[in-house]
């Protein structure tokens, strides 16, 4: 849980420091940093970061798809309604 709290905070900070891409960059960098400190090496930390991103990436893509469907329905109702 500590890793996700740190990564979430870094994502929020990154969002304001680097617009648009900063949230993702901050989130991934924080996960890598915490895992590197915990595991001690680059290879193990990078493998762990990839595993976390794969696990989280699936849910994020599902949420993104759902948001795009909602926006599409709203645009369709606005244009044709």
Coordinates of C-alpha atoms in Angstrom, one line a residue:
X1 CA 0.0 0.0 0.0
X2 CA 2.9 2.4 0.7
X3 CA 4.1 2.0 -2.8
X4 CA 0.7 3.0 -4.3
X5 CA 0.4 6.0 -1.9
X6 CA 3.8 7.3 -2.9
X7 CA 3.1 6.6 -6.6
X8 CA -0.3 8.4 -6.3
X9 CA 1.3 11.4 -4.7
X10 CA 4.0 11.5 -7.3
X11 CA 1.4 11.2 -10.0
X12 CA -0.5 14.3 -8.6
X13 CA 2.7 16.3 -8.3
X14 CA 3.8 15.2 -11.8
X15 CA 0.5 16.3 -13.3
X16 CA 1.1 19.8 -12.2
X17 CA 4.8 19.9 -13.0
X18 CA 4.6 18.4 -16.5
X19 CA 1.1 18.9 -18.0
X20 CA -0.6 15.9 -19.6
X21 CA 2.1 13.3 -19.3
X22 CA 3.4 14.2 -15.9
X23 CA 0.9 12.1 -14.0
X24 CA 1.9 8.9 -15.7
X25 CA 5.6 9.7 -15.6
X26 CA 5.5 10.5 -11.9
X27 CA 3.5 7.4 -11.1
X28 CA 5.8 5.1 -13.0
X29 CA 9.0 6.8 -11.7
X30 CA 7.8 6.6 -8.1
X31 CA 7.0 2.9 -8.4
X32 CA 10.4 2.2 -9.9
X33 CA 12.1 4.3 -7.2
X34 CA 10.3 2.5 -4.4
X35 CA 10.9 -0.9 -5.9
X36 CA 14.6 -0.1 -6.5
X37 CA 15.0 0.9 -2.9
X38 CA 13.2 -2.2 -1.7
X39 CA 14.8 -4.7 -4.0
X40 CA 18.3 -3.1 -4.4
X41 CA 18.9 -3.6 -8.1
X42 CA 17.8 -2.1 -11.4
X43 CA 16.8 -5.4 -13.1
X44 CA 14.6 -6.6 -10.3
X45 CA 13.1 -3.1 -9.8
X46 CA 12.3 -2.8 -13.5
X47 CA 10.8 -6.2 -13.6
X48 CA 8.6 -5.4 -10.6
X49 CA 7.6 -2.1 -12.1
X50 CA 6.6 -3.8 -15.4
X51 CA 4.5 -6.3 -13.5
X52 CA 2.7 -3.5 -11.6
X53 CA 2.1 -1.5 -14.8
X54 CA 0.6 -4.6 -16.5
X55 CA -1.7 -5.3 -13.6
X56 CA -2.8 -1.6 -13.4
X57 CA -2.7 -1.0 -17.1
X58 CA -5.6 -3.4 -17.8
X59 CA -7.9 -1.7 -15.4
X60 CA -6.9 1.7 -16.7
X61 CA -7.6 0.7 -20.2
X62 CA -11.1 -0.6 -19.2
X63 CA -11.8 2.7 -17.5
X64 CA -10.6 4.7 -20.4
X65 CA -12.8 2.7 -22.8
X66 CA -15.8 3.3 -20.6
X67 CA -15.1 7.0 -20.4
X68 CA -14.8 7.2 -24.2
X69 CA -18.1 5.4 -24.5
X70 CA -19.8 7.9 -22.2
X71 CA -18.2 10.9 -24.1
X72 CA -19.3 9.3 -27.4
X73 CA -22.9 8.9 -26.1
X74 CA -22.9 12.4 -24.8
X75 CA -21.7 13.8 -28.1
X76 CA -24.2 11.7 -30.0
X77 CA -27.1 12.9 -27.9
X78 CA -25.9 16.5 -28.2
X79 CA -25.5 16.5 -31.9
X80 CA -28.5 14.3 -32.9
X81 CA -30.8 15.2 -30.0

